[in-house]
Coordinates of C-alpha atoms in Angstrom, one line a residue:
Chain A
M1 CA -74.3 -182.0 56.1
N2 CA -76.5 -179.4 54.9
I3 CA -74.8 -176.4 53.7
T4 CA -75.8 -172.9 51.9
I5 CA -74.2 -171.2 49.5
G6 CA -73.6 -167.4 49.5
V7 CA -72.8 -165.2 46.3
D8 CA -71.4 -162.0 45.9
V9 CA -71.8 -160.0 43.1
G10 CA -69.9 -157.1 42.5
G11 CA -68.7 -154.8 39.3
T12 CA -65.5 -156.7 38.6
N13 CA -66.1 -159.9 40.7
I14 CA -68.1 -162.6 41.2
V15 CA -67.1 -164.3 44.5
C16 CA -69.5 -168.2 45.2
G17 CA -68.8 -169.5 48.8
A18 CA -71.2 -172.3 50.0
T19 CA -70.8 -172.4 54.0
D20 CA -72.3 -174.7 57.1
E21 CA -74.8 -173.7 59.6
A22 CA -72.1 -171.6 61.7
G23 CA -70.9 -169.2 58.7
R24 CA -67.5 -171.8 58.2
V25 CA -66.2 -170.9 54.5
L26 CA -66.2 -174.4 53.0
R27 CA -65.2 -174.0 50.0
K28 CA -65.3 -170.8 47.6
L29 CA -64.6 -169.8 44.2
K30 CA -64.3 -166.3 41.8
R31 CA -64.7 -165.3 38.4
S32 CA -64.6 -161.9 36.6
T33 CA -68.5 -160.5 36.2
E34 CA -68.3 -159.0 32.6
A35 CA -71.3 -157.4 33.2
H36 CA -71.3 -155.8 29.7
T37 CA -72.1 -159.2 28.8
G38 CA -75.4 -158.6 29.8
H39 CA -77.7 -160.0 33.1
E40 CA -78.5 -163.4 31.1
A41 CA -74.7 -164.5 30.8
V42 CA -73.7 -163.0 34.4
L43 CA -76.7 -165.1 36.2
G44 CA -75.5 -167.8 33.7
K45 CA -72.1 -167.7 35.0
I46 CA -73.2 -167.8 39.1
A47 CA -75.0 -170.8 38.2
D48 CA -72.3 -172.8 36.6
M49 CA -70.2 -171.2 39.6
V50 CA -72.9 -172.5 42.6
R51 CA -72.6 -176.0 40.5
Q52 CA -69.1 -176.6 40.2
I53 CA -69.1 -175.8 44.2
R54 CA -72.0 -179.0 44.5
E55 CA -70.0 -181.0 42.5
D56 CA -66.9 -179.7 44.4
L57 CA -67.8 -180.4 47.7
G58 CA -69.3 -184.1 46.3
E59 CA -72.9 -185.9 48.2
D60 CA -71.6 -185.7 51.6
Y61 CA -72.7 -182.1 51.1
E62 CA -76.6 -181.2 50.7
A63 CA -76.8 -177.5 49.5
T64 CA -80.5 -176.6 50.9
S65 CA -80.6 -172.6 49.1
V66 CA -78.4 -169.7 47.4
G67 CA -78.3 -166.5 48.5
V68 CA -76.8 -163.3 45.9
G69 CA -75.5 -160.0 47.4
V70 CA -76.5 -157.8 44.6
P71 CA -75.3 -153.5 44.7
G72 CA -77.7 -151.3 44.3
L73 CA -81.6 -150.5 44.6
V74 CA -82.7 -154.6 45.7
D75 CA -86.6 -155.5 46.2
P76 CA -85.7 -158.9 48.5
R77 CA -89.3 -159.7 48.7
A78 CA -89.7 -160.0 44.6
G79 CA -86.7 -161.4 44.2
V80 CA -85.7 -158.2 41.7
S81 CA -82.7 -156.6 41.3
K82 CA -84.0 -153.1 40.3
F83 CA -81.0 -151.2 40.1
A84 CA -77.6 -151.7 39.8
G85 CA -75.6 -149.4 37.9
N86 CA -72.0 -151.3 37.9
L87 CA -73.7 -154.6 36.3
K88 CA -75.9 -151.8 34.2
W89 CA -78.7 -154.1 35.7
R90 CA -82.2 -152.9 35.9
D91 CA -85.4 -154.4 36.8
I92 CA -83.8 -157.9 36.6
P93 CA -85.6 -160.8 38.1
V94 CA -82.8 -162.6 39.8
V95 CA -84.8 -165.0 41.8
S96 CA -86.8 -166.6 39.1
L97 CA -84.1 -167.0 36.6
L98 CA -82.1 -168.8 39.5
E99 CA -84.4 -170.4 40.1
Q100 CA -85.1 -172.2 37.1
Q101 CA -81.0 -172.8 36.4
I102 CA -80.4 -173.9 39.9
G103 CA -83.1 -175.3 41.3
L104 CA -82.9 -174.4 44.5
P105 CA -84.7 -171.6 46.6
V106 CA -82.8 -168.4 46.2
F107 CA -82.6 -165.6 47.7
I108 CA -80.9 -162.1 47.2
D109 CA -80.7 -159.0 49.5
N110 CA -78.6 -155.7 48.5
D111 CA -74.6 -157.1 48.9
V112 CA -74.3 -154.3 51.7
R113 CA -77.0 -156.0 54.2
M114 CA -75.9 -159.4 53.5
Y115 CA -72.3 -158.1 54.4
I116 CA -73.4 -156.9 57.8
Y117 CA -75.6 -159.6 58.1
G118 CA -72.9 -162.0 58.2
E119 CA -70.9 -159.9 60.3
A120 CA -73.8 -159.3 62.9
V121 CA -74.5 -163.2 62.9
A122 CA -71.1 -164.8 62.6
G123 CA -68.4 -161.9 62.4
A124 CA -68.2 -159.0 64.6
G125 CA -71.9 -158.1 65.5
R126 CA -71.9 -161.7 67.1
G127 CA -73.6 -161.6 70.2
Y128 CA -75.1 -158.1 69.8
E129 CA -78.9 -157.1 69.7
H130 CA -78.5 -154.0 67.6
V131 CA -75.9 -153.7 65.5
L132 CA -75.7 -151.3 63.6
G133 CA -72.9 -152.0 60.4
I134 CA -71.4 -149.4 57.6
T135 CA -69.2 -150.4 54.5
I136 CA -66.9 -147.8 53.7
G137 CA -65.8 -148.6 49.8
T138 CA -66.4 -147.2 46.3
G139 CA -69.6 -145.8 48.9
I140 CA -70.8 -145.7 52.0
A141 CA -73.4 -147.6 53.1
A142 CA -75.2 -149.2 56.3
A143 CA -77.0 -151.8 57.6
I144 CA -79.3 -152.4 60.4
V145 CA -79.9 -156.0 62.0
N146 CA -81.8 -156.1 65.1
G147 CA -82.3 -159.3 67.2
G148 CA -80.9 -161.1 64.0
E149 CA -83.4 -159.5 61.6
L150 CA -82.6 -156.7 58.8
Y151 CA -84.3 -153.9 59.1
Y152 CA -85.5 -152.7 55.6
G153 CA -87.5 -149.6 55.9
H154 CA -89.6 -148.6 52.8
K155 CA -89.2 -150.2 50.1
A156 CA -85.8 -151.7 51.8
M157 CA -84.3 -148.3 50.5
A158 CA -82.7 -148.2 54.4
G159 CA -79.7 -147.5 54.8
E160 CA -78.2 -144.5 52.7
I161 CA -75.5 -142.8 55.4
G162 CA -73.1 -142.2 52.9
H163 CA -75.2 -140.0 51.0
V164 CA -76.0 -137.9 54.4
R165 CA -75.4 -134.1 53.7
M166 CA -72.0 -132.7 55.5
D167 CA -71.3 -129.7 56.5
G168 CA -68.2 -128.7 55.1
V169 CA -67.7 -130.5 52.0
D170 CA -69.0 -129.5 48.9
E171 CA -68.0 -131.7 46.2
D172 CA -70.7 -132.9 43.6
C173 CA -72.2 -136.6 44.4
A174 CA -73.1 -139.2 41.3
C175 CA -76.2 -139.2 42.6
G176 CA -77.1 -135.9 42.2
L177 CA -76.6 -133.8 45.5
S178 CA -73.8 -132.1 46.9
G179 CA -71.8 -132.4 49.6
C180 CA -72.6 -136.3 50.8
L181 CA -70.4 -138.1 53.4
E182 CA -69.5 -140.8 50.3
T183 CA -67.9 -137.8 48.1
V184 CA -65.2 -137.6 50.3
A185 CA -64.8 -140.0 53.0
S186 CA -65.1 -143.5 51.6
A187 CA -62.3 -145.3 49.2
S188 CA -62.8 -144.2 46.2
G189 CA -63.6 -140.4 47.9
M190 CA -60.2 -140.0 49.4
V191 CA -58.3 -141.1 46.4
R192 CA -60.8 -138.7 44.1
Q193 CA -59.5 -136.2 47.0
A194 CA -55.8 -136.7 46.9
K195 CA -55.5 -136.6 43.2
K196 CA -57.7 -133.3 42.7
L197 CA -55.0 -131.7 45.8
L198 CA -52.6 -133.6 44.1
R199 CA -52.9 -131.9 40.8
E200 CA -53.6 -128.7 42.0
G201 CA -49.9 -129.2 42.7
R202 CA -50.4 -129.5 47.0
A203 CA -46.8 -130.9 48.0
S204 CA -47.0 -134.8 48.7
V205 CA -44.8 -137.9 48.2
L206 CA -47.0 -139.0 46.3
N207 CA -45.7 -137.2 43.8
D208 CA -42.9 -139.0 43.8
W209 CA -44.3 -142.0 43.8
F210 CA -46.9 -141.5 40.9
P211 CA -45.5 -138.8 39.1
G212 CA -47.5 -137.8 35.5
D213 CA -50.3 -140.0 34.4
E214 CA -49.3 -142.5 37.0
L215 CA -51.1 -140.8 39.6
E216 CA -54.6 -142.7 37.7
R217 CA -53.4 -145.6 39.8
L218 CA -53.5 -144.2 42.3
S219 CA -55.6 -146.9 45.5
A220 CA -56.5 -145.9 49.0
A221 CA -53.7 -148.5 50.1
D222 CA -51.8 -146.1 48.8
L223 CA -53.0 -143.8 50.8
S224 CA -52.5 -145.6 53.8
K225 CA -49.0 -146.3 52.6
A226 CA -48.1 -142.7 52.5
M227 CA -49.5 -141.5 55.7
D228 CA -47.2 -144.2 57.1
A229 CA -44.3 -142.2 55.5
G230 CA -45.6 -139.4 57.0
D231 CA -47.0 -137.7 54.6
A232 CA -49.2 -134.5 55.7
L233 CA -51.5 -135.0 52.7
A234 CA -52.7 -138.6 52.9
S235 CA -52.8 -138.3 56.6
E236 CA -55.2 -135.1 56.2
I237 CA -57.7 -137.2 53.9
I238 CA -57.5 -140.2 55.8
V239 CA -58.2 -139.1 59.2
R240 CA -60.7 -136.1 57.4
A241 CA -62.6 -139.1 56.1
G242 CA -62.9 -141.1 59.5
E243 CA -64.0 -138.0 61.4
L244 CA -66.3 -137.6 58.8
N245 CA -67.6 -141.0 59.1
G246 CA -67.5 -140.4 62.7
R247 CA -69.4 -137.4 62.2
A248 CA -72.0 -139.5 60.2
L249 CA -72.1 -142.5 62.6
A250 CA -73.0 -140.4 65.6
A251 CA -76.0 -139.0 64.6
A252 CA -77.3 -142.7 63.4
A253 CA -76.2 -144.1 66.7
M254 CA -78.3 -141.0 68.9
V255 CA -81.9 -141.8 66.7
L256 CA -81.1 -145.7 66.9
S257 CA -79.1 -146.5 69.6
P258 CA -76.8 -149.7 69.0
D259 CA -75.1 -151.6 71.1
V260 CA -72.2 -152.0 68.5
I261 CA -71.4 -150.0 65.3
V262 CA -69.5 -152.8 62.9
V263 CA -67.1 -151.1 60.2
G264 CA -66.0 -152.8 57.3
G265 CA -65.3 -152.5 53.8
G266 CA -62.5 -151.8 51.7
G267 CA -62.2 -148.6 53.4
A268 CA -61.6 -150.2 57.1
L269 CA -58.8 -151.7 55.5
A270 CA -56.6 -148.4 56.5
G271 CA -57.4 -149.8 60.2
E272 CA -56.5 -147.2 62.9
R273 CA -55.2 -144.5 60.5
L274 CA -58.9 -144.3 59.5
L275 CA -60.6 -145.6 62.8
A276 CA -59.4 -143.4 65.4
P277 CA -60.6 -140.9 64.1
L278 CA -64.1 -142.2 62.9
R279 CA -64.4 -143.3 67.4
D280 CA -62.5 -140.0 68.4
E281 CA -65.4 -138.1 66.1
L282 CA -67.9 -140.8 67.4
Y283 CA -67.5 -140.5 71.2
R284 CA -67.3 -136.6 71.5
L285 CA -70.6 -136.4 69.9
L286 CA -72.3 -139.3 71.5
L287 CA -74.5 -138.1 74.5
P288 CA -72.8 -139.5 77.9
D289 CA -74.8 -142.5 78.6
F290 CA -73.9 -143.3 74.8
R291 CA -70.4 -143.0 75.1
E292 CA -70.0 -145.4 78.2
E293 CA -71.6 -148.1 76.1
L294 CA -71.1 -147.6 72.7
K295 CA -68.7 -150.2 71.1
V296 CA -67.1 -149.8 67.7
V297 CA -65.6 -152.7 65.7
T298 CA -64.1 -153.5 62.2
A299 CA -65.6 -156.1 60.3
E300 CA -63.8 -159.8 61.1
Q301 CA -64.1 -161.6 57.6
N302 CA -63.8 -158.6 55.2
D303 CA -62.7 -160.6 52.9
D304 CA -65.5 -163.0 53.2
A305 CA -68.3 -161.3 54.4
G306 CA -70.2 -161.2 51.8
I307 CA -70.2 -164.8 50.7
I308 CA -70.9 -165.8 54.9
G309 CA -73.7 -163.3 54.5
S310 CA -75.1 -164.4 52.1
S311 CA -74.9 -167.6 52.6
L312 CA -76.3 -167.3 56.2
Y313 CA -79.5 -165.4 55.0
A314 CA -80.7 -167.6 52.5
A315 CA -80.4 -170.4 55.4
H316 CA -82.4 -167.7 57.6
R317 CA -84.8 -166.6 55.3
S318 CA -85.5 -170.4 53.9
K319 CA -85.9 -171.2 57.3
S320 CA -88.7 -168.2 57.7
I321 CA -90.7 -169.8 55.0
Chain B
M1 CA -117.3 -152.3 77.2
N2 CA -113.3 -153.1 77.4
I3 CA -110.8 -150.3 78.1
T4 CA -107.2 -148.7 78.8
I5 CA -106.4 -146.3 80.8
G6 CA -103.1 -143.8 79.4
V7 CA -101.6 -141.7 81.9
D8 CA -99.4 -139.0 81.0
V9 CA -96.8 -137.7 83.9
G10 CA -95.6 -134.2 82.7
G11 CA -93.4 -131.9 85.1
T12 CA -96.6 -129.4 85.0
N13 CA -99.6 -131.7 84.5
I14 CA -100.8 -135.4 84.7
V15 CA -103.5 -136.3 82.4
C16 CA -105.1 -139.6 82.7
G17 CA -107.6 -140.7 79.8
A18 CA -109.6 -143.8 79.3
T19 CA -109.4 -145.2 75.1
D20 CA -111.4 -147.8 73.8
E21 CA -109.8 -150.2 71.6
A22 CA -109.4 -147.6 68.8
G23 CA -108.1 -145.1 70.6
R24 CA -110.8 -142.5 71.4
V25 CA -111.2 -140.6 74.6
L26 CA -114.0 -141.8 76.9
R27 CA -113.5 -139.6 79.6
K28 CA -110.4 -137.8 81.0
L29 CA -108.8 -136.1 84.0
K30 CA -105.9 -133.7 84.7
R31 CA -104.2 -132.9 87.7
S32 CA -101.4 -130.9 88.3
T33 CA -98.5 -132.8 89.2
E34 CA -96.8 -131.1 92.3
A35 CA -93.6 -133.1 91.8
H36 CA -92.0 -131.8 94.5
T37 CA -94.2 -133.9 96.9
G38 CA -92.5 -137.0 96.2
H39 CA -92.9 -140.3 93.9
E40 CA -94.7 -141.6 96.5
A41 CA -97.5 -138.9 96.5
V42 CA -97.5 -138.5 92.6
L43 CA -98.0 -142.4 91.8
G44 CA -100.8 -141.9 94.8
K45 CA -102.2 -139.4 92.5
I46 CA -102.3 -141.5 89.3
A47 CA -103.8 -144.3 91.4
D48 CA -106.7 -141.8 92.8
M49 CA -107.1 -140.8 89.3
V50 CA -107.3 -143.9 87.5
R51 CA -110.0 -145.2 90.4
Q52 CA -112.0 -141.8 89.6
I53 CA -111.9 -142.1 86.5
R54 CA -112.6 -146.2 86.3
E55 CA -115.8 -145.0 89.0
D56 CA -117.0 -142.5 86.7
L57 CA -117.1 -144.7 83.7
G58 CA -119.1 -147.0 85.7
E59 CA -119.9 -151.1 85.6
D60 CA -120.0 -150.9 81.7
Y61 CA -116.9 -150.5 81.0
E62 CA -114.0 -153.0 82.3
A63 CA -110.6 -151.5 82.4
T64 CA -108.0 -154.2 81.1
S65 CA -104.7 -152.7 81.7
V66 CA -103.1 -148.9 82.3
G67 CA -100.0 -147.3 80.1
V68 CA -97.7 -144.8 81.7
G69 CA -95.7 -142.2 79.9
V70 CA -93.1 -140.5 81.9
P71 CA -90.8 -138.3 80.8
G72 CA -86.8 -139.0 80.3
L73 CA -84.7 -142.6 80.7
V74 CA -86.9 -145.6 81.0
D75 CA -86.5 -149.1 81.3
P76 CA -89.6 -150.0 79.7
R77 CA -88.8 -154.5 80.1
A78 CA -88.1 -153.6 83.7
G79 CA -90.8 -151.1 84.3
V80 CA -88.7 -148.2 86.1
S81 CA -88.0 -144.5 85.6
K82 CA -84.6 -144.4 85.1
F83 CA -84.2 -140.9 85.6
A84 CA -86.9 -137.8 85.1
G85 CA -85.2 -134.3 85.3
N86 CA -88.2 -132.5 85.5
L87 CA -89.9 -135.0 88.4
K88 CA -86.9 -135.7 90.2
W89 CA -87.2 -139.4 89.8
R90 CA -84.1 -141.9 89.1
D91 CA -84.9 -144.8 89.4
I92 CA -88.3 -145.6 90.9
P93 CA -90.2 -149.1 89.6
V94 CA -93.2 -146.6 88.8
V95 CA -94.8 -150.8 87.8
S96 CA -94.6 -152.2 90.6
L97 CA -95.4 -149.3 93.3
L98 CA -98.4 -148.6 91.1
E99 CA -99.8 -152.3 90.7
Q100 CA -99.4 -152.3 94.5
Q101 CA -101.9 -150.0 94.4
I102 CA -104.5 -150.0 91.2
G103 CA -104.8 -153.8 91.4
L104 CA -104.0 -153.8 86.8
P105 CA -101.5 -154.7 84.9
V106 CA -99.4 -151.2 84.3
F107 CA -96.9 -150.5 81.8
I108 CA -94.6 -147.7 80.9
D109 CA -92.4 -146.0 78.9
N110 CA -90.7 -143.0 77.8
D111 CA -93.5 -139.9 77.2
V112 CA -92.5 -139.7 73.9
R113 CA -91.9 -143.1 72.7
M114 CA -96.2 -142.9 74.0
Y115 CA -96.7 -140.2 72.4
I116 CA -95.4 -141.4 68.9
Y117 CA -96.6 -144.6 69.3
G118 CA -100.6 -143.1 69.4
E119 CA -99.9 -141.3 66.7
A120 CA -98.4 -144.2 64.6
V121 CA -101.1 -146.5 65.6
A122 CA -104.2 -144.8 65.9
G123 CA -103.6 -140.3 65.1
A124 CA -101.0 -139.6 61.6
G125 CA -99.3 -142.4 60.9
R126 CA -101.9 -145.0 60.9
G127 CA -101.8 -146.9 58.0
Y128 CA -98.1 -146.6 57.6
E129 CA -95.5 -149.5 58.3
H130 CA -92.2 -147.2 59.1
V131 CA -92.7 -144.2 61.1
L132 CA -90.5 -142.0 62.1
G133 CA -92.2 -139.7 64.6
I134 CA -90.4 -136.7 66.2
T135 CA -91.8 -134.4 68.9
I136 CA -90.9 -130.6 69.4
G137 CA -91.5 -129.7 72.5
T138 CA -88.8 -128.5 75.7
G139 CA -87.0 -130.3 73.8
I140 CA -87.1 -132.8 70.9
A141 CA -87.1 -136.5 70.6
A142 CA -88.0 -138.8 68.4
A143 CA -89.1 -142.3 68.2
I144 CA -89.4 -145.1 65.7
V145 CA -92.3 -147.8 65.0
N146 CA -92.2 -150.4 62.8
G147 CA -94.6 -152.9 61.8
G148 CA -96.6 -151.3 65.1
E149 CA -93.6 -152.1 67.2
L150 CA -91.7 -149.5 68.9
Y151 CA -87.9 -149.4 68.1
Y152 CA -85.7 -149.2 71.4
G153 CA -82.1 -150.1 70.9
H154 CA -80.0 -150.5 73.5
K155 CA -81.2 -150.2 76.8
A156 CA -84.0 -148.2 75.3
M157 CA -82.3 -145.3 74.5
A158 CA -82.9 -145.3 70.7
G159 CA -84.8 -141.7 69.9
E160 CA -82.1 -138.8 70.7
I161 CA -82.3 -136.9 68.1
G162 CA -82.5 -133.7 69.8
H163 CA -78.7 -134.5 70.6
V164 CA -77.3 -134.5 67.3
R165 CA -74.9 -131.7 66.6
M166 CA -76.0 -129.2 63.7
D167 CA -73.2 -127.3 62.1
G168 CA -73.7 -123.3 62.6
V169 CA -75.0 -123.8 65.9
D170 CA -73.0 -123.5 69.1
E171 CA -74.9 -123.1 72.0
D172 CA -74.7 -125.4 75.3
C173 CA -76.8 -127.7 75.8
A174 CA -78.0 -128.5 79.6
C175 CA -76.6 -132.4 78.2
G176 CA -73.0 -131.3 78.4
L177 CA -72.4 -130.9 74.7
S178 CA -73.1 -127.9 72.4
G179 CA -74.5 -127.5 69.1
C180 CA -77.9 -129.9 69.8
L181 CA -80.1 -129.5 67.7
E182 CA -82.7 -128.8 71.0
T183 CA -80.4 -126.3 72.0
V184 CA -82.1 -123.6 68.9
A185 CA -84.7 -126.2 67.4
S186 CA -87.1 -127.1 70.3
A187 CA -89.9 -124.7 71.7
S188 CA -88.0 -123.8 74.6
G189 CA -84.7 -123.0 72.1
M190 CA -86.7 -120.9 69.7
V191 CA -87.9 -118.8 73.4
R192 CA -84.0 -118.5 74.0
Q193 CA -82.9 -117.3 71.2
A194 CA -85.5 -114.9 71.0
K195 CA -84.8 -114.0 74.9
K196 CA -80.7 -113.4 73.4
L197 CA -81.3 -111.6 70.6
L198 CA -83.5 -109.0 71.9
R199 CA -81.8 -109.0 74.9
E200 CA -78.9 -108.0 72.8
G201 CA -80.9 -104.9 71.0
R202 CA -82.2 -106.5 67.8
A203 CA -85.1 -104.8 66.8
S204 CA -88.4 -107.1 67.1
V205 CA -92.1 -106.0 67.6
L206 CA -91.7 -108.5 70.7
N207 CA -89.4 -105.8 72.5
D208 CA -92.9 -103.8 72.5
W209 CA -95.4 -106.5 73.5
F210 CA -92.6 -107.6 76.2
P211 CA -90.7 -104.7 77.1
G212 CA -88.5 -105.0 80.1
D213 CA -89.0 -107.6 82.5
E214 CA -91.7 -108.9 80.9
L215 CA -89.5 -110.6 78.3
E216 CA -89.6 -113.6 80.5
R217 CA -93.0 -114.2 79.9
L218 CA -92.1 -114.9 76.3
S219 CA -93.6 -118.3 74.6
A220 CA -93.3 -119.9 71.6
A221 CA -96.8 -119.5 70.7
D222 CA -96.2 -115.4 70.7
L223 CA -93.0 -116.1 68.1
S224 CA -95.9 -117.4 66.1
K225 CA -98.1 -114.5 66.7
A226 CA -94.8 -111.7 65.6
M227 CA -94.0 -113.6 62.8
D228 CA -97.9 -113.3 61.2
A229 CA -97.4 -109.9 62.6
G230 CA -94.3 -109.4 59.7
D231 CA -91.7 -109.7 62.6
A232 CA -88.3 -110.7 60.9
L233 CA -86.6 -111.4 64.0
A234 CA -89.6 -114.1 64.7
S235 CA -89.6 -115.2 61.2
E236 CA -86.1 -116.0 61.5
I237 CA -86.2 -117.9 64.2
I238 CA -89.1 -120.5 63.6
V239 CA -88.1 -120.9 60.0
R240 CA -83.9 -122.1 61.3
A241 CA -86.0 -124.2 63.5
G242 CA -87.4 -125.6 60.9
E243 CA -84.7 -125.8 58.5
L244 CA -82.9 -127.1 61.0
N245 CA -85.1 -130.0 61.7
G246 CA -85.3 -130.6 58.3
R247 CA -81.5 -131.3 58.5
A248 CA -81.7 -133.8 61.3
L249 CA -84.6 -135.5 59.8
A250 CA -83.2 -136.1 56.8
A251 CA -80.1 -137.7 58.1
A252 CA -82.4 -139.8 60.2
A253 CA -84.3 -140.5 56.9
M254 CA -82.1 -141.6 54.8
V255 CA -80.9 -144.3 57.2
L256 CA -84.3 -145.3 57.7
S257 CA -86.4 -145.0 55.1
P258 CA -89.4 -144.2 57.2
D259 CA -92.9 -144.1 54.9
V260 CA -93.8 -141.1 56.9
I261 CA -92.6 -138.5 59.1
V262 CA -94.9 -137.7 62.1
V263 CA -94.4 -134.1 63.3
G264 CA -95.6 -134.1 67.0
G265 CA -95.2 -132.1 70.2
G266 CA -95.6 -128.2 71.5
G267 CA -93.4 -126.3 68.7
A268 CA -95.6 -128.4 65.9
L269 CA -97.9 -125.6 67.2
A270 CA -96.6 -122.9 64.7
G271 CA -97.9 -124.7 62.1
E272 CA -97.1 -123.7 58.4
R273 CA -94.4 -121.3 60.3
L274 CA -92.3 -124.1 60.9
L275 CA -93.3 -127.0 58.8
A276 CA -92.5 -125.9 55.5
P277 CA -89.3 -124.8 55.6
L278 CA -89.1 -128.0 58.1
R279 CA -90.4 -129.4 54.0
D280 CA -87.9 -127.9 52.6
E281 CA -84.7 -128.7 53.8
L282 CA -86.0 -132.4 54.4
Y283 CA -86.6 -132.4 50.8
R284 CA -84.1 -130.7 49.5
L285 CA -81.7 -133.0 51.1
L286 CA -83.0 -136.3 50.7
L287 CA -82.1 -138.5 47.3
P288 CA -84.4 -138.6 44.6
D289 CA -86.0 -142.0 45.6
F290 CA -86.1 -140.7 49.0
R291 CA -88.0 -137.3 48.2
E292 CA -90.5 -138.8 45.7
E293 CA -91.9 -141.5 48.4
L294 CA -91.4 -139.8 52.2
K295 CA -94.4 -138.4 53.4
V296 CA -94.0 -135.1 56.1
V297 CA -97.5 -135.0 58.6
T298 CA -98.5 -132.9 61.8
A299 CA -99.8 -135.4 64.7
E300 CA -103.4 -135.7 64.7
Q301 CA -103.9 -135.6 68.5
N302 CA -101.8 -133.6 69.4
D303 CA -103.3 -132.9 72.9
D304 CA -104.2 -136.5 74.1
A305 CA -101.7 -137.8 72.1
G306 CA -99.6 -138.8 75.2
I307 CA -103.0 -140.2 76.9
I308 CA -104.3 -142.0 73.7
G309 CA -100.6 -143.4 73.0
S310 CA -100.4 -144.8 76.6
S311 CA -103.3 -146.5 76.9
L312 CA -103.1 -148.5 73.7
Y313 CA -99.7 -149.0 73.9
A314 CA -101.4 -150.8 77.3
A315 CA -103.5 -152.5 75.2
H316 CA -101.2 -154.0 72.6
R317 CA -98.5 -154.8 75.4
S318 CA -101.0 -156.9 77.4
K319 CA -101.7 -158.9 74.9
S320 CA -98.3 -159.5 73.7
I321 CA -97.8 -161.7 77.4

């Protein structure tokens, strides 16, 4: 049986998984990235993981190619990671270095595109021709899949919806701009907002849950819990994040007219707390013809979408060569 | 010599022109639309104009297909004008009705897509892979051309940038929403703003130029003239329109990463008066990587872009059948 292998390289963990042609995960491994060990060590670890998975699956399974999703700026044609801040990579020829070690065709792309590709082909976007996907996590990014093909744009830079300037937002962003969507509407942005407001003395159950220095441990999941406990501050932050995402998506949707918007990433784990205000704001701002037609769904494979997408992307790319 | 014929159907005039494969206009005709006569009469007129052009060009030129750009909502696959407000058309099977009369393959699409297609293939966007075009006229609309192919999205509704909600704008729009970009940043929107502010008693040289009821005759070109005469009101309106267009384009550009933005339509005739603030605001809001790469140009064939685009589109579509 032919399989492909998908790798999702994050700042914290590397996940590596084999899937069949339908994107079903047959076997999966996870190891810590340890980015400080340098790109050669990290790529060596990836090659080891791929080797391990092939061994574990045995001779009945024939791996044909490997897809690797890397954060940051990627040149998928050249096979190069142009810049990945949390890995401290710059201009790393990932494809050639990995192909030498693995002996299979390797394809790389940006992790968000891999994730959304998987959702478009084998997840929540399955069966739709025009898919607009957004991942709400540490940052916010989008990817577009039309008729099964990822859209890249100039220098493969398409998808930077997280840096669209939002009115009423004035936080400085790491990118150098200010008021970017992701400064307040990403999972990290929500946590940052909460910490700031709590330090300013805002009343919240979170003051009891995270007294003093423990506030550093606050996560987006804690905000969801606080909202469920009726906390006004948590609710305000999550609802606002939902609305801002809805607003940015409305602008993108009117230009692109997707069939469906897939919402994924860690932030999507907030579920309806975030999605209800997102949907309300999105539909409020859409032209009637769009409002009636456009669907909004959450990612199906939130945990495995990265490896499934990378694996299916490798299968797709190796067919088109 | 093989030629194709492009038709641009507007609420006021129909323009019909024959072009060679490079988009050079060989012959052109213009007649008033007289939409009140009904769609059969208008389509009959188009067939007449096509006949006339073929006759005028003589036997050395062989027309192979006809492209027709129609305002409003078009289903290019079915060949149907779904809705064109200023023509009072709804679900008119333009392609089949015209093919019966003309005896050549006919292709239709939305007039903005035709215009931008022409600019992308044979105008200011020539040589770029990813073109984002915007027309600033009665309304504001966008079209996307990637690798020589128009992007349509769900139900061919992509491109509605004119209805993106802009902060600080609260005008009601004919579409039913409010705060839409085109309510203040289109050519008509600028004129509407000027009339409103003048009626509210704002000081301006336009009060002298258009006393009393003559204000009705105010055009976007008059605003440009007033701005050149140092008029603060006209300048404020045009600069704001430029900035708002720049802002909407920045959001679209970060999601799409085009190589080039082509600005066309009657509003583009304001030239640098509008384009300088558009560019300033656009570049201010772009991520550095985009700022360094993205070009902004004005349409080359402003007058003939509609017929050139329709003609080249027909040539392209008939090849792909």
